[in-house]
């Protein structure tokens, strides 16, 4: 099976590329290395020393015999090159991670808001248009987020993408299954809601086969493949923009700083380990929707925890005290 | 009252600028003249001979004494200039027409699809970001479309933007008012659905005051102001991309060609005259939502007709015969 991984140099993309290669996929990574550029912009680095793409790919070939291709390309800007890459490679599936994925980064300034909307919307739309224009029957798998559902108390179990609702009609009650009403809490999350409308349109109008995976917060660093050689190591981000809550707590504990919980810490979040993320993506590729079917939306999480409970868990394991702070305001 | 009209050189924007100027508003038009550039691209022109912006504005000053400012600026691309214009002019309200507005044009090719999504989404988002960054309390009025609701049989009266639905919850039925589920039938209509999510987010997160006017197909050419001088005349488009159904029928009748109805002609569409459009916009400006309120969504139409009925009406008035053709396929 031939698979392109857009954003295959990033935190989720890289281990996905290795996992699929290990399963026997023919894999091509397309990435403009924007995540590494943002490291430079913010003056941060992954705690784990990630190697440059050629070294990563070379190491993988040495370790596994698997050959992963790499092409540097800005999916949101270089449409002609994107279309050409799809035509030449003729993949069976593409996995789309090519989006700016940090909520705090998306809110830093006007420029960051604009970059996130421009980059994410055009990346998604360009991939959709290119699939249509290629005329190839390609399954698109996208990494969404549980954040499209919002983080308020829904009062009901969150369904997978669609909600069955009733409302009064002229001939009595009308029952419809609708896309779950979007409730994004950041610019980043909003772009994933925009993506959903783009996907719904192209699934209906052009009969594209699309799977949208709404994952919880992905934690962990290594997968079975990335541990095989030091040069294959995955990112570990702990800065204020890209470091998610667990990584932040772990770093605070490691340097002898209290675990900082802002507000009551009562926000519940879903979590999934990176090892499960890559397995989910492989499963999604193996189980595509049929042409003409609506977008297949799946929620992917292993557990849910409040931030308070997560702090308590890390505190128990590390001995670090928990400090409650005033709520953060953006 | 100071008002900026983004897209103030277009079919709706121009008569709106004159109407507001006539009401005593201090008006600034910001437009990159993209609609005139598309005339050149497609090799078409307005049937009515529209004059260049300086001549239009000069004529208006002669006729009415009103001074309308003009700035050429690409709202979707030139963010810094946009922000500067908003800061310097400090409007009380802005009216946002700065979007590619023809469904057929948005579907012509990959490039047209991509232009429409890129231009419309970034234009809307840039205006929102600039209002936030300016720190000014500016009411944003946007021209949406009835097309966000979709053109299928809803089985119930279409509400104004929001739908009251019920679904089962853990503690019994949950009642919620949600944004009406988007059902766009073209790339153009889809961008207006994306706009809705952007508006909802900024109304909630940044407490922007936003009104979204979902108008039917705007017909007619002249308003009370545009008839005052030949140099003020408004556009009349009758080509296959920008000519809406009534203008197409009128042109067919005028040149002695049958009125072509594709398929059964049973599609119902909403219509509003340009004179009513400009009045609606003035009313919307006078009745803003308060900060923190959800987006105020209003449907604006004068009547609904099926395409078949519209053809019959034009046929009765002009004597032109109606010809039923096989359904159009895009």
PDB file of N, CA, C and O in Angstrom, chain B residues 272-308:
ATOM      1  N   UNK B 272     -34.411  39.213  -3.376  1.00  0.00           N
ATOM      2  CA  UNK B 272     -34.523  40.527  -2.741  1.00  0.00           C
ATOM      3  C   UNK B 272     -33.992  41.554  -3.735  1.00  0.00           C
ATOM      4  O   UNK B 272     -33.015  41.297  -4.451  1.00  0.00           O
ATOM      5  N   UNK B 273     -34.646  42.695  -3.803  1.00  0.00           N
ATOM      6  CA  UNK B 273     -34.197  43.745  -4.729  1.00  0.00           C
ATOM      7  C   UNK B 273     -33.042  44.520  -4.104  1.00  0.00           C
ATOM      8  O   UNK B 273     -32.991  44.710  -2.893  1.00  0.00           O
ATOM      9  N   UNK B 274     -32.129  44.997  -4.951  1.00  0.00           N
ATOM     10  CA  UNK B 274     -30.952  45.724  -4.472  1.00  0.00           C
ATOM     11  C   UNK B 274     -31.342  46.942  -3.625  1.00  0.00           C
ATOM     12  O   UNK B 274     -30.643  47.299  -2.661  1.00  0.00           O
ATOM     13  N   UNK B 275     -32.476  47.553  -3.938  1.00  0.00           N
ATOM     14  CA  UNK B 275     -32.938  48.691  -3.131  1.00  0.00           C
ATOM     15  C   UNK B 275     -33.226  48.258  -1.692  1.00  0.00           C
ATOM     16  O   UNK B 275     -32.961  48.991  -0.732  1.00  0.00           O
ATOM     17  N   UNK B 276     -33.794  47.039  -1.564  1.00  0.00           N
ATOM     18  CA  UNK B 276     -34.076  46.519  -0.222  1.00  0.00           C
ATOM     19  C   UNK B 276     -32.794  46.058   0.474  1.00  0.00           C
ATOM     20  O   UNK B 276     -32.660  46.169   1.691  1.00  0.00           O
ATOM     21  N   UNK B 277     -31.864  45.526  -0.313  1.00  0.00           N
ATOM     22  CA  UNK B 277     -30.569  45.129   0.261  1.00  0.00           C
ATOM     23  C   UNK B 277     -29.916  46.302   0.979  1.00  0.00           C
ATOM     24  O   UNK B 277     -29.488  46.181   2.131  1.00  0.00           O
ATOM     25  N   UNK B 278     -29.838  47.426   0.296  1.00  0.00           N
ATOM     26  CA  UNK B 278     -29.127  48.561   0.906  1.00  0.00           C
ATOM     27  C   UNK B 278     -29.885  49.089   2.132  1.00  0.00           C
ATOM     28  O   UNK B 278     -29.264  49.504   3.111  1.00  0.00           O
ATOM     29  N   UNK B 279     -31.207  49.027   2.092  1.00  0.00           N
ATOM     30  CA  UNK B 279     -31.976  49.450   3.276  1.00  0.00           C
ATOM     31  C   UNK B 279     -31.746  48.496   4.445  1.00  0.00           C
ATOM     32  O   UNK B 279     -31.640  48.915   5.588  1.00  0.00           O
ATOM     33  N   UNK B 280     -31.705  47.193   4.122  1.00  0.00           N
ATOM     34  CA  UNK B 280     -31.452  46.191   5.170  1.00  0.00           C
ATOM     35  C   UNK B 280     -30.115  46.442   5.850  1.00  0.00           C
ATOM     36  O   UNK B 280     -29.988  46.308   7.070  1.00  0.00           O
ATOM     37  N   UNK B 281     -29.123  46.789   5.050  1.00  0.00           N
ATOM     38  CA  UNK B 281     -27.784  46.989   5.627  1.00  0.00           C
ATOM     39  C   UNK B 281     -27.781  48.221   6.526  1.00  0.00           C
ATOM     40  O   UNK B 281     -27.208  48.203   7.617  1.00  0.00           O
ATOM     41  N   UNK B 282     -28.456  49.266   6.086  1.00  0.00           N
ATOM     42  CA  UNK B 282     -28.545  50.463   6.933  1.00  0.00           C
ATOM     43  C   UNK B 282     -29.255  50.137   8.251  1.00  0.00           C
ATOM     44  O   UNK B 282     -28.830  50.576   9.324  1.00  0.00           O
ATOM     45  N   UNK B 283     -30.325  49.357   8.166  1.00  0.00           N
ATOM     46  CA  UNK B 283     -31.051  48.961   9.385  1.00  0.00           C
ATOM     47  C   UNK B 283     -30.172  48.118  10.303  1.00  0.00           C
ATOM     48  O   UNK B 283     -30.200  48.276  11.526  1.00  0.00           O
ATOM     49  N   UNK B 284     -29.400  47.222   9.698  1.00  0.00           N
ATOM     50  CA  UNK B 284     -28.522  46.366  10.505  1.00  0.00           C
ATOM     51  C   UNK B 284     -27.480  47.211  11.236  1.00  0.00           C
ATOM     52  O   UNK B 284     -27.179  46.964  12.408  1.00  0.00           O
ATOM     53  N   UNK B 285     -26.962  48.225  10.550  1.00  0.00           N
ATOM     54  CA  UNK B 285     -25.969  49.098  11.191  1.00  0.00           C
ATOM     55  C   UNK B 285     -26.600  49.853  12.361  1.00  0.00           C
ATOM     56  O   UNK B 285     -25.978  50.041  13.402  1.00  0.00           O
ATOM     57  N   UNK B 286     -27.855  50.251  12.165  1.00  0.00           N
ATOM     58  CA  UNK B 286     -28.536  51.014  13.221  1.00  0.00           C
ATOM     59  C   UNK B 286     -28.947  50.156  14.412  1.00  0.00           C
ATOM     60  O   UNK B 286     -29.286  50.678  15.468  1.00  0.00           O
ATOM     61  N   UNK B 287     -28.953  48.842  14.241  1.00  0.00           N
ATOM     62  CA  UNK B 287     -29.416  47.945  15.309  1.00  0.00           C
ATOM     63  C   UNK B 287     -28.378  46.875  15.628  1.00  0.00           C
ATOM     64  O   UNK B 287     -28.608  45.689  15.413  1.00  0.00           O
ATOM     65  N   UNK B 288     -27.231  47.281  16.137  1.00  0.00           N
ATOM     66  CA  UNK B 288     -26.155  46.315  16.383  1.00  0.00           C
ATOM     67  C   UNK B 288     -26.456  45.437  17.586  1.00  0.00           C
ATOM     68  O   UNK B 288     -27.215  45.838  18.473  1.00  0.00           O
ATOM     69  N   UNK B 289     -25.858  44.252  17.620  1.00  0.00           N
ATOM     70  CA  UNK B 289     -25.914  43.468  18.859  1.00  0.00           C
ATOM     71  C   UNK B 289     -25.023  44.136  19.907  1.00  0.00           C
ATOM     72  O   UNK B 289     -24.226  45.014  19.579  1.00  0.00           O
ATOM     73  N   UNK B 290     -25.177  43.730  21.159  1.00  0.00           N
ATOM     74  CA  UNK B 290     -24.283  44.263  22.194  1.00  0.00           C
ATOM     75  C   UNK B 290     -23.077  43.333  22.331  1.00  0.00           C
ATOM     76  O   UNK B 290     -23.126  42.165  21.924  1.00  0.00           O
ATOM     77  N   UNK B 291     -22.002  43.851  22.872  1.00  0.00           N
ATOM     78  CA  UNK B 291     -20.788  43.049  23.054  1.00  0.00           C
ATOM     79  C   UNK B 291     -21.094  41.855  23.957  1.00  0.00           C
ATOM     80  O   UNK B 291     -21.759  41.996  24.987  1.00  0.00           O
ATOM     81  N   UNK B 292     -20.639  40.685  23.531  1.00  0.00           N
ATOM     82  CA  UNK B 292     -20.884  39.477  24.318  1.00  0.00           C
ATOM     83  C   UNK B 292     -22.082  38.691  23.817  1.00  0.00           C
ATOM     84  O   UNK B 292     -22.247  37.517  24.137  1.00  0.00           O
ATOM     85  N   UNK B 293     -22.929  39.352  23.034  1.00  0.00           N
ATOM     86  CA  UNK B 293     -24.088  38.686  22.433  1.00  0.00           C
ATOM     87  C   UNK B 293     -23.610  37.765  21.308  1.00  0.00           C
ATOM     88  O   UNK B 293     -22.576  38.028  20.688  1.00  0.00           O
ATOM     89  N   UNK B 294     -24.363  36.718  21.057  1.00  0.00           N
ATOM     90  CA  UNK B 294     -24.009  35.855  19.929  1.00  0.00           C
ATOM     91  C   UNK B 294     -24.210  36.623  18.614  1.00  0.00           C
ATOM     92  O   UNK B 294     -24.837  37.683  18.608  1.00  0.00           O
ATOM     93  N   UNK B 295     -23.685  36.075  17.534  1.00  0.00           N
ATOM     94  CA  UNK B 295     -23.825  36.718  16.231  1.00  0.00           C
ATOM     95  C   UNK B 295     -25.315  36.893  15.919  1.00  0.00           C
ATOM     96  O   UNK B 295     -26.113  35.973  16.095  1.00  0.00           O
ATOM     97  N   UNK B 296     -25.667  38.091  15.490  1.00  0.00           N
ATOM     98  CA  UNK B 296     -27.056  38.375  15.112  1.00  0.00           C
ATOM     99  C   UNK B 296     -27.222  37.950  13.658  1.00  0.00           C
ATOM    100  O   UNK B 296     -26.570  38.519  12.771  1.00  0.00           O
ATOM    101  N   UNK B 297     -28.043  36.953  13.422  1.00  0.00           N
ATOM    102  CA  UNK B 297     -28.224  36.447  12.056  1.00  0.00           C
ATOM    103  C   UNK B 297     -29.638  36.763  11.598  1.00  0.00           C
ATOM    104  O   UNK B 297     -30.605  36.443  12.284  1.00  0.00           O
ATOM    105  N   UNK B 298     -29.739  37.411  10.446  1.00  0.00           N
ATOM    106  CA  UNK B 298     -31.047  37.791   9.914  1.00  0.00           C
ATOM    107  C   UNK B 298     -31.181  37.294   8.483  1.00  0.00           C
ATOM    108  O   UNK B 298     -30.240  37.407   7.692  1.00  0.00           O
ATOM    109  N   UNK B 299     -32.345  36.747   8.160  1.00  0.00           N
ATOM    110  CA  UNK B 299     -32.628  36.340   6.781  1.00  0.00           C
ATOM    111  C   UNK B 299     -33.298  37.503   6.068  1.00  0.00           C
ATOM    112  O   UNK B 299     -34.200  38.126   6.619  1.00  0.00           O
ATOM    113  N   UNK B 300     -32.873  37.766   4.851  1.00  0.00           N
ATOM    114  CA  UNK B 300     -33.418  38.917   4.153  1.00  0.00           C
ATOM    115  C   UNK B 300     -33.850  38.540   2.746  1.00  0.00           C
ATOM    116  O   UNK B 300     -33.026  38.277   1.878  1.00  0.00           O
ATOM    117  N   UNK B 301     -35.166  38.531   2.596  1.00  0.00           N
ATOM    118  CA  UNK B 301     -35.726  38.195   1.290  1.00  0.00           C
ATOM    119  C   UNK B 301     -37.084  38.861   1.186  1.00  0.00           C
ATOM    120  O   UNK B 301     -37.715  39.153   2.194  1.00  0.00           O
ATOM    121  N   UNK B 302     -37.511  39.117  -0.025  1.00  0.00           N
ATOM    122  CA  UNK B 302     -38.813  39.742  -0.242  1.00  0.00           C
ATOM    123  C   UNK B 302     -39.824  38.713  -0.704  1.00  0.00           C
ATOM    124  O   UNK B 302     -41.011  38.808  -0.413  1.00  0.00           O
ATOM    125  N   UNK B 303     -39.350  37.704  -1.445  1.00  0.00           N
ATOM    126  CA  UNK B 303     -40.264  36.689  -1.965  1.00  0.00           C
ATOM    127  C   UNK B 303     -39.473  35.445  -2.334  1.00  0.00           C
ATOM    128  O   UNK B 303     -38.260  35.494  -2.479  1.00  0.00           O
ATOM    129  N   UNK B 304     -40.192  34.327  -2.478  1.00  0.00           N
ATOM    130  CA  UNK B 304     -39.545  33.120  -2.987  1.00  0.00           C
ATOM    131  C   UNK B 304     -40.308  32.660  -4.225  1.00  0.00           C
ATOM    132  O   UNK B 304     -41.518  32.823  -4.322  1.00  0.00           O
ATOM    133  N   UNK B 305     -39.541  32.139  -5.172  1.00  0.00           N
ATOM    134  CA  UNK B 305     -40.124  31.669  -6.432  1.00  0.00           C
ATOM    135  C   UNK B 305     -39.354  30.436  -6.874  1.00  0.00           C
ATOM    136  O   UNK B 305     -38.151  30.333  -6.615  1.00  0.00           O
ATOM    137  N   UNK B 306     -40.033  29.537  -7.561  1.00  0.00           N
ATOM    138  CA  UNK B 306     -39.278  28.474  -8.221  1.00  0.00           C
ATOM    139  C   UNK B 306     -38.718  29.046  -9.523  1.00  0.00           C
ATOM    140  O   UNK B 306     -39.224  30.049 -10.046  1.00  0.00           O
ATOM    141  N   UNK B 307     -37.689  28.406 -10.027  1.00  0.00           N
ATOM    142  CA  UNK B 307     -37.090  28.848 -11.287  1.00  0.00           C
ATOM    143  C   UNK B 307     -38.143  28.775 -12.408  1.00  0.00           C
ATOM    144  O   UNK B 307     -38.231  29.650 -13.271  1.00  0.00           O
ATOM    145  N   UNK B 308     -38.978  27.737 -12.355  1.00  0.00           N
ATOM    146  CA  UNK B 308     -40.065  27.555 -13.333  1.00  0.00           C
ATOM    147  C   UNK B 308     -41.033  28.738 -13.291  1.00  0.00           C
ATOM    148  O   UNK B 308     -41.406  29.298 -14.326  1.00  0.00           O
TER     149      UNK B 308
END
